[in-house]
PDB file of C-alpha atoms in Angstrom:
ATOM      1  CA  UNK A  99     230.943  13.155 103.859  1.00  0.00           C
ATOM      2  CA  UNK A 100     233.011  11.325 106.343  1.00  0.00           C
ATOM      3  CA  UNK A 101     232.778  11.866 110.103  1.00  0.00           C
ATOM      4  CA  UNK A 102     236.051  11.379 111.994  1.00  0.00           C
ATOM      5  CA  UNK A 103     235.628  11.209 115.758  1.00  0.00           C
ATOM      6  CA  UNK A 104     238.723  11.340 117.969  1.00  0.00           C
ATOM      7  CA  UNK A 105     239.574  10.148 121.525  1.00  0.00           C
ATOM      8  CA  UNK A 106     241.842  12.465 123.565  1.00  0.00           C
ATOM      9  CA  UNK A 107     243.933  10.634 126.180  1.00  0.00           C
ATOM     10  CA  UNK A 108     246.370   8.249 124.558  1.00  0.00           C
ATOM     11  CA  UNK A 109     245.172   9.232 121.093  1.00  0.00           C
ATOM     12  CA  UNK A 110     245.593  12.919 120.459  1.00  0.00           C
ATOM     13  CA  UNK A 111     247.653  13.498 123.628  1.00  0.00           C
ATOM     14  CA  UNK A 112     250.268  11.403 125.484  1.00  0.00           C
ATOM     15  CA  UNK A 113     248.446  12.056 128.725  1.00  0.00           C
ATOM     16  CA  UNK A 114     247.245   8.587 129.839  1.00  0.00           C
ATOM     17  CA  UNK A 115     249.623   8.070 132.731  1.00  0.00           C
ATOM     18  CA  UNK A 116     249.552  11.461 134.601  1.00  0.00           C
ATOM     19  CA  UNK A 117     245.765  11.826 133.903  1.00  0.00           C
ATOM     20  CA  UNK A 118     245.200   8.491 135.554  1.00  0.00           C
ATOM     21  CA  UNK A 119     247.364   9.353 138.488  1.00  0.00           C
ATOM     22  CA  UNK A 120     245.437  12.659 139.058  1.00  0.00           C
ATOM     23  CA  UNK A 121     242.014  10.913 138.790  1.00  0.00           C
ATOM     24  CA  UNK A 122     243.001   8.000 141.036  1.00  0.00           C
ATOM     25  CA  UNK A 123     244.391  10.384 143.657  1.00  0.00           C
ATOM     26  CA  UNK A 124     241.303  12.587 143.666  1.00  0.00           C
ATOM     27  CA  UNK A 125     239.082   9.555 144.063  1.00  0.00           C
ATOM     28  CA  UNK A 126     241.111   8.267 146.905  1.00  0.00           C
ATOM     29  CA  UNK A 127     241.215  11.652 148.750  1.00  0.00           C
ATOM     30  CA  UNK A 128     237.446  12.088 148.379  1.00  0.00           C
ATOM     31  CA  UNK A 129     236.176   8.568 148.790  1.00  0.00           C
ATOM     32  CA  UNK A 130     238.875   7.017 150.883  1.00  0.00           C
ATOM     33  CA  UNK A 131     239.097   4.017 148.637  1.00  0.00           C
ATOM     34  CA  UNK A 132     242.243   2.941 146.688  1.00  0.00           C
ATOM     35  CA  UNK A 133     241.162   2.780 142.962  1.00  0.00           C
ATOM     36  CA  UNK A 134     242.654   0.121 140.741  1.00  0.00           C
ATOM     37  CA  UNK A 135     244.512   1.224 137.584  1.00  0.00           C
ATOM     38  CA  UNK A 136     243.051  -1.529 135.588  1.00  0.00           C
ATOM     39  CA  UNK A 137     240.322   0.390 133.780  1.00  0.00           C
ATOM     40  CA  UNK A 138     239.287  -2.726 131.897  1.00  0.00           C
ATOM     41  CA  UNK A 139     237.759  -3.901 135.292  1.00  0.00           C
ATOM     42  CA  UNK A 140     234.986  -1.291 134.950  1.00  0.00           C
ATOM     43  CA  UNK A 141     231.894  -1.620 132.863  1.00  0.00           C
ATOM     44  CA  UNK A 142     231.903   1.971 131.576  1.00  0.00           C
ATOM     45  CA  UNK A 143     235.484   3.329 131.159  1.00  0.00           C
ATOM     46  CA  UNK A 144     234.661   7.000 131.560  1.00  0.00           C
ATOM     47  CA  UNK A 145     235.378   9.264 134.427  1.00  0.00           C
ATOM     48  CA  UNK A 146     231.748   9.366 135.423  1.00  0.00           C
ATOM     49  CA  UNK A 147     231.151   5.644 134.709  1.00  0.00           C
ATOM     50  CA  UNK A 148     234.062   4.586 136.963  1.00  0.00           C
ATOM     51  CA  UNK A 149     232.852   6.830 139.762  1.00  0.00           C
ATOM     52  CA  UNK A 150     229.258   5.584 139.411  1.00  0.00           C
ATOM     53  CA  UNK A 151     230.407   2.040 139.647  1.00  0.00           C
ATOM     54  CA  UNK A 152     232.727   2.687 142.670  1.00  0.00           C
ATOM     55  CA  UNK A 153     229.774   4.481 144.438  1.00  0.00           C
ATOM     56  CA  UNK A 154     227.598   1.433 143.976  1.00  0.00           C
ATOM     57  CA  UNK A 155     230.234  -0.922 145.127  1.00  0.00           C
ATOM     58  CA  UNK A 156     230.933   1.086 148.256  1.00  0.00           C
ATOM     59  CA  UNK A 157     227.270   1.521 149.089  1.00  0.00           C
ATOM     60  CA  UNK A 158     227.499   5.394 148.841  1.00  0.00           C
ATOM     61  CA  UNK A 159     224.431   6.219 146.723  1.00  0.00           C
ATOM     62  CA  UNK A 160     223.328   8.676 149.453  1.00  0.00           C
ATOM     63  CA  UNK A 161     226.539  10.616 148.776  1.00  0.00           C
ATOM     64  CA  UNK A 162     226.546  10.357 145.077  1.00  0.00           C
ATOM     65  CA  UNK A 163     226.203  13.988 144.190  1.00  0.00           C
ATOM     66  CA  UNK A 164     228.761  15.176 146.712  1.00  0.00           C
ATOM     67  CA  UNK A 165     231.263  12.558 145.552  1.00  0.00           C
ATOM     68  CA  UNK A 166     230.804  13.392 141.893  1.00  0.00           C
ATOM     69  CA  UNK A 167     231.065  17.111 142.508  1.00  0.00           C
ATOM     70  CA  UNK A 168     234.128  16.877 144.833  1.00  0.00           C
ATOM     71  CA  UNK A 169     236.092  14.296 142.805  1.00  0.00           C
ATOM     72  CA  UNK A 170     235.646  16.284 139.651  1.00  0.00           C
ATOM     73  CA  UNK A 171     236.700  19.568 141.333  1.00  0.00           C
ATOM     74  CA  UNK A 172     239.805  18.045 142.896  1.00  0.00           C
ATOM     75  CA  UNK A 173     240.737  16.175 139.765  1.00  0.00           C
ATOM     76  CA  UNK A 174     240.584  19.425 137.730  1.00  0.00           C
ATOM     77  CA  UNK A 175     242.654  21.189 140.406  1.00  0.00           C
ATOM     78  CA  UNK A 176     245.351  18.428 140.358  1.00  0.00           C
ATOM     79  CA  UNK A 177     245.336  18.427 136.549  1.00  0.00           C
ATOM     80  CA  UNK A 178     245.716  22.160 136.366  1.00  0.00           C
ATOM     81  CA  UNK A 179     248.573  22.157 138.877  1.00  0.00           C
ATOM     82  CA  UNK A 180     250.270  19.290 136.994  1.00  0.00           C
ATOM     83  CA  UNK A 181     250.093  21.095 133.671  1.00  0.00           C
ATOM     84  CA  UNK A 182     251.335  24.331 135.136  1.00  0.00           C
ATOM     85  CA  UNK A 183     254.372  22.540 136.595  1.00  0.00           C
ATOM     86  CA  UNK A 184     255.031  20.075 133.782  1.00  0.00           C
ATOM     87  CA  UNK A 185     254.054  21.888 130.576  1.00  0.00           C
ATOM     88  CA  UNK A 186     256.863  20.095 128.603  1.00  0.00           C
ATOM     89  CA  UNK A 187     255.398  16.715 129.493  1.00  0.00           C
ATOM     90  CA  UNK A 188     252.108  17.425 127.902  1.00  0.00           C
ATOM     91  CA  UNK A 189     252.654  16.794 124.305  1.00  0.00           C
ATOM     92  CA  UNK A 190     250.467  16.026 121.242  1.00  0.00           C
ATOM     93  CA  UNK A 191     250.960  12.610 119.657  1.00  0.00           C
ATOM     94  CA  UNK A 192     253.210  12.744 116.629  1.00  0.00           C
ATOM     95  CA  UNK A 193     251.410  14.374 113.671  1.00  0.00           C
ATOM     96  CA  UNK A 194     248.101  14.799 115.671  1.00  0.00           C
ATOM     97  CA  UNK A 195     248.013  18.631 115.531  1.00  0.00           C
ATOM     98  CA  UNK A 196     248.558  18.597 111.821  1.00  0.00           C
ATOM     99  CA  UNK A 197     245.985  15.951 111.430  1.00  0.00           C
ATOM    100  CA  UNK A 198     243.335  17.892 113.305  1.00  0.00           C
ATOM    101  CA  UNK A 199     244.185  21.186 111.460  1.00  0.00           C
ATOM    102  CA  UNK A 200     244.101  19.473 108.013  1.00  0.00           C
ATOM    103  CA  UNK A 201     240.982  17.555 108.711  1.00  0.00           C
ATOM    104  CA  UNK A 202     239.163  20.684 109.915  1.00  0.00           C
ATOM    105  CA  UNK A 203     239.804  22.177 106.545  1.00  0.00           C
ATOM    106  CA  UNK A 204     239.226  18.934 104.468  1.00  0.00           C
ATOM    107  CA  UNK A 205     236.168  19.361 102.167  1.00  0.00           C
ATOM    108  CA  UNK A 206     235.117  15.712 102.661  1.00  0.00           C
ATOM    109  CA  UNK A 207     235.576  15.402 106.471  1.00  0.00           C
ATOM    110  CA  UNK A 208     233.731  16.588 109.617  1.00  0.00           C
ATOM    111  CA  UNK A 209     235.760  16.356 112.739  1.00  0.00           C
ATOM    112  CA  UNK A 210     234.402  15.640 116.257  1.00  0.00           C
ATOM    113  CA  UNK A 211     235.869  14.923 119.774  1.00  0.00           C
ATOM    114  CA  UNK A 212     234.381  12.041 121.779  1.00  0.00           C
ATOM    115  CA  UNK A 213     236.130  11.518 125.009  1.00  0.00           C
ATOM    116  CA  UNK A 214     235.512   9.523 128.172  1.00  0.00           C
ATOM    117  CA  UNK A 215     236.775  12.361 130.243  1.00  0.00           C
ATOM    118  CA  UNK A 216     235.034  15.491 131.523  1.00  0.00           C
ATOM    119  CA  UNK A 217     234.760  18.317 128.998  1.00  0.00           C
ATOM    120  CA  UNK A 218     236.661  20.716 131.129  1.00  0.00           C
ATOM    121  CA  UNK A 219     239.667  18.460 131.659  1.00  0.00           C
ATOM    122  CA  UNK A 220     239.741  17.456 127.971  1.00  0.00           C
ATOM    123  CA  UNK A 221     239.639  20.956 126.715  1.00  0.00           C
ATOM    124  CA  UNK A 222     242.296  21.838 129.268  1.00  0.00           C
ATOM    125  CA  UNK A 223     244.769  19.305 127.986  1.00  0.00           C
ATOM    126  CA  UNK A 224     243.990  19.885 124.379  1.00  0.00           C
ATOM    127  CA  UNK A 225     244.629  23.606 124.773  1.00  0.00           C
ATOM    128  CA  UNK A 226     247.891  23.028 126.734  1.00  0.00           C
ATOM    129  CA  UNK A 227     249.193  20.562 124.066  1.00  0.00           C
ATOM    130  CA  UNK A 228     248.744  23.140 121.289  1.00  0.00           C
ATOM    131  CA  UNK A 229     245.423  21.993 119.659  1.00  0.00           C
ATOM    132  CA  UNK A 230     242.951  24.425 118.152  1.00  0.00           C
ATOM    133  CA  UNK A 231     239.598  22.634 118.242  1.00  0.00           C
ATOM    134  CA  UNK A 232     237.436  25.720 117.634  1.00  0.00           C
ATOM    135  CA  UNK A 233     234.409  24.663 115.535  1.00  0.00           C
ATOM    136  CA  UNK A 234     234.890  21.078 116.317  1.00  0.00           C
ATOM    137  CA  UNK A 235     231.877  19.165 117.715  1.00  0.00           C
ATOM    138  CA  UNK A 236     232.442  17.912 121.135  1.00  0.00           C
ATOM    139  CA  UNK A 237     230.981  15.273 123.481  1.00  0.00           C
ATOM    140  CA  UNK A 238     232.289  13.891 126.808  1.00  0.00           C
ATOM    141  CA  UNK A 239     231.244  12.175 130.087  1.00  0.00           C
ATOM    142  CA  UNK A 240     229.943  15.609 131.084  1.00  0.00           C
ATOM    143  CA  UNK A 241     227.136  14.711 128.702  1.00  0.00           C
ATOM    144  CA  UNK A 242     226.686  10.924 129.100  1.00  0.00           C
ATOM    145  CA  UNK A 243     228.098   8.169 131.018  1.00  0.00           C
ATOM    146  CA  UNK A 244     228.875   5.347 128.432  1.00  0.00           C
ATOM    147  CA  UNK A 245     231.374   5.523 125.601  1.00  0.00           C
ATOM    148  CA  UNK A 246     228.755   4.555 123.023  1.00  0.00           C
ATOM    149  CA  UNK A 247     226.405   7.333 124.161  1.00  0.00           C
ATOM    150  CA  UNK A 248     229.174   9.830 124.027  1.00  0.00           C
ATOM    151  CA  UNK A 249     230.194   8.770 120.507  1.00  0.00           C
ATOM    152  CA  UNK A 250     226.524   8.843 119.351  1.00  0.00           C
ATOM    153  CA  UNK A 251     226.080  12.270 120.845  1.00  0.00           C
ATOM    154  CA  UNK A 252     229.278  13.537 119.136  1.00  0.00           C
ATOM    155  CA  UNK A 253     227.887  12.216 115.783  1.00  0.00           C
ATOM    156  CA  UNK A 254     224.537  13.870 116.489  1.00  0.00           C
ATOM    157  CA  UNK A 255     226.120  17.207 117.320  1.00  0.00           C
ATOM    158  CA  UNK A 256     228.324  17.040 114.305  1.00  0.00           C
ATOM    159  CA  UNK A 257     225.321  16.596 112.163  1.00  0.00           C
ATOM    160  CA  UNK A 258     223.443  19.432 113.875  1.00  0.00           C
ATOM    161  CA  UNK A 259     226.593  21.763 113.665  1.00  0.00           C
ATOM    162  CA  UNK A 260     227.231  21.194 110.004  1.00  0.00           C
ATOM    163  CA  UNK A 261     224.014  19.856 108.424  1.00  0.00           C
ATOM    164  CA  UNK A 262     226.131  17.137 106.700  1.00  0.00           C
ATOM    165  CA  UNK A 263     224.938  13.608 106.105  1.00  0.00           C
ATOM    166  CA  UNK A 264     227.678  11.100 106.933  1.00  0.00           C
ATOM    167  CA  UNK A 265     228.294   8.071 104.734  1.00  0.00           C
ATOM    168  CA  UNK A 266     230.880   6.783 107.174  1.00  0.00           C
ATOM    169  CA  UNK A 267     231.545   7.334 110.858  1.00  0.00           C
ATOM    170  CA  UNK A 268     235.113   6.426 111.960  1.00  0.00           C
ATOM    171  CA  UNK A 269     236.433   6.552 115.474  1.00  0.00           C
ATOM    172  CA  UNK A 270     240.143   6.896 116.398  1.00  0.00           C
ATOM    173  CA  UNK A 271     240.950   5.587 119.757  1.00  0.00           C
ATOM    174  CA  UNK A 272     243.484   3.664 121.894  1.00  0.00           C
ATOM    175  CA  UNK A 273     241.445   1.452 124.247  1.00  0.00           C
ATOM    176  CA  UNK A 274     239.548  -1.824 124.090  1.00  0.00           C
ATOM    177  CA  UNK A 275     236.578   0.066 125.378  1.00  0.00           C
ATOM    178  CA  UNK A 276     236.669   2.309 122.347  1.00  0.00           C
ATOM    179  CA  UNK A 277     236.771  -0.695 120.053  1.00  0.00           C
ATOM    180  CA  UNK A 278     233.772  -2.288 121.759  1.00  0.00           C
ATOM    181  CA  UNK A 279     231.732   0.965 121.771  1.00  0.00           C
ATOM    182  CA  UNK A 280     232.309   1.448 118.021  1.00  0.00           C
ATOM    183  CA  UNK A 281     231.195  -2.145 117.450  1.00  0.00           C
ATOM    184  CA  UNK A 282     228.058  -1.505 119.357  1.00  0.00           C
ATOM    185  CA  UNK A 283     227.271   1.516 117.294  1.00  0.00           C
ATOM    186  CA  UNK A 284     228.320   0.013 113.938  1.00  0.00           C
ATOM    187  CA  UNK A 285     231.028   2.599 113.554  1.00  0.00           C
ATOM    188  CA  UNK A 286     234.468   1.876 111.990  1.00  0.00           C
ATOM    189  CA  UNK A 287     237.385   1.858 114.276  1.00  0.00           C
ATOM    190  CA  UNK A 288     241.044   2.952 113.821  1.00  0.00           C
ATOM    191  CA  UNK A 289     243.307   1.778 116.705  1.00  0.00           C
ATOM    192  CA  UNK A 290     245.971   4.329 117.629  1.00  0.00           C
ATOM    193  CA  UNK A 291     249.177   3.063 119.288  1.00  0.00           C
ATOM    194  CA  UNK A 292     249.872  -0.494 120.343  1.00  0.00           C
ATOM    195  CA  UNK A 293     247.500  -1.253 123.153  1.00  0.00           C
ATOM    196  CA  UNK A 294     244.676  -2.618 120.957  1.00  0.00           C
ATOM    197  CA  UNK A 295     244.938  -5.320 118.235  1.00  0.00           C
ATOM    198  CA  UNK A 296     242.733  -4.386 115.188  1.00  0.00           C
ATOM    199  CA  UNK A 297     242.914  -4.788 111.522  1.00  0.00           C
ATOM    200  CA  UNK A 298     243.088  -0.968 110.972  1.00  0.00           C
ATOM    201  CA  UNK A 299     245.824   0.341 113.233  1.00  0.00           C
ATOM    202  CA  UNK A 300     248.235   3.149 113.097  1.00  0.00           C
ATOM    203  CA  UNK A 301     251.242   3.971 115.467  1.00  0.00           C
ATOM    204  CA  UNK A 302     250.328   7.701 115.604  1.00  0.00           C
ATOM    205  CA  UNK A 303     249.336  10.433 113.166  1.00  0.00           C
ATOM    206  CA  UNK A 304     252.762  11.117 111.835  1.00  0.00           C
ATOM    207  CA  UNK A 305     252.094   9.786 108.405  1.00  0.00           C
ATOM    208  CA  UNK A 306     248.345  10.187 108.527  1.00  0.00           C
ATOM    209  CA  UNK A 307     247.902   9.897 104.754  1.00  0.00           C
ATOM    210  CA  UNK A 308     248.328   6.235 105.236  1.00  0.00           C
ATOM    211  CA  UNK A 309     245.077   6.321 107.233  1.00  0.00           C
ATOM    212  CA  UNK A 310     243.099   7.049 104.143  1.00  0.00           C
ATOM    213  CA  UNK A 311     244.491   3.977 102.390  1.00  0.00           C
ATOM    214  CA  UNK A 312     243.729   1.740 105.277  1.00  0.00           C
ATOM    215  CA  UNK A 313     240.105   3.043 105.246  1.00  0.00           C
ATOM    216  CA  UNK A 314     239.839   2.712 101.409  1.00  0.00           C
ATOM    217  CA  UNK A 315     239.598   6.526 101.200  1.00  0.00           C
ATOM    218  CA  UNK A 316     242.747   7.170  99.054  1.00  0.00           C
ATOM    219  CA  UNK A 317     240.751   9.375  96.748  1.00  0.00           C
ATOM    220  CA  UNK A 318     240.474  11.864  99.596  1.00  0.00           C
ATOM    221  CA  UNK A 319     244.017  12.692  99.202  1.00  0.00           C
ATOM    222  CA  UNK A 320     243.402  14.391  95.946  1.00  0.00           C
ATOM    223  CA  UNK A 321     240.457  16.297  97.365  1.00  0.00           C
ATOM    224  CA  UNK A 322     242.749  17.484 100.189  1.00  0.00           C
ATOM    225  CA  UNK A 323     245.337  19.014  97.829  1.00  0.00           C
ATOM    226  CA  UNK A 324     242.954  20.266  95.191  1.00  0.00           C
TER     227      UNK A 324
END
């Protein structure tokens, strides 16, 4: 059995830009500090990881719980408002919905979501973009701070949810931090888009059958259509 884990922003959904703007604006309004948009400058590129590092840098440990709570609430509010006003801008990556639907039904695949965003925001965006992720195991920065912890938790939950034993664990993501986390865990990595150079890379999910060939899983195509 193969475990396919999926990132959300920039991978399943073209939401990287507006999501970043909503997050940075929420942080600036609550903390009063302008946040860089160079996420690679942070040790843990998750919503909670970035906030925790900023709190340390600014000497605000005594206000940690308030900041985490208020930034999250304001971010979700801004995201909800953006989606309500710009629903046509929130679109799935080409082929991503078909890929998710087909992999959910595939006899040799278990699907999981592992995102560096909060669970509430990720589910909100996936729902607005037209994804049905019912029955898909899910882990986010609502559960853990680091990418590797989130991925490991998604794999654990997928095993608990399905009882399956995984011969391969493959993560689909669009950031260097995704690539580093998979390397730490010993998972395989598929780079989606053009932001990361990697030997296994796809532009999007439009011709996702090619993914199986890149992973040496071409025999899965016959299982899918059998």
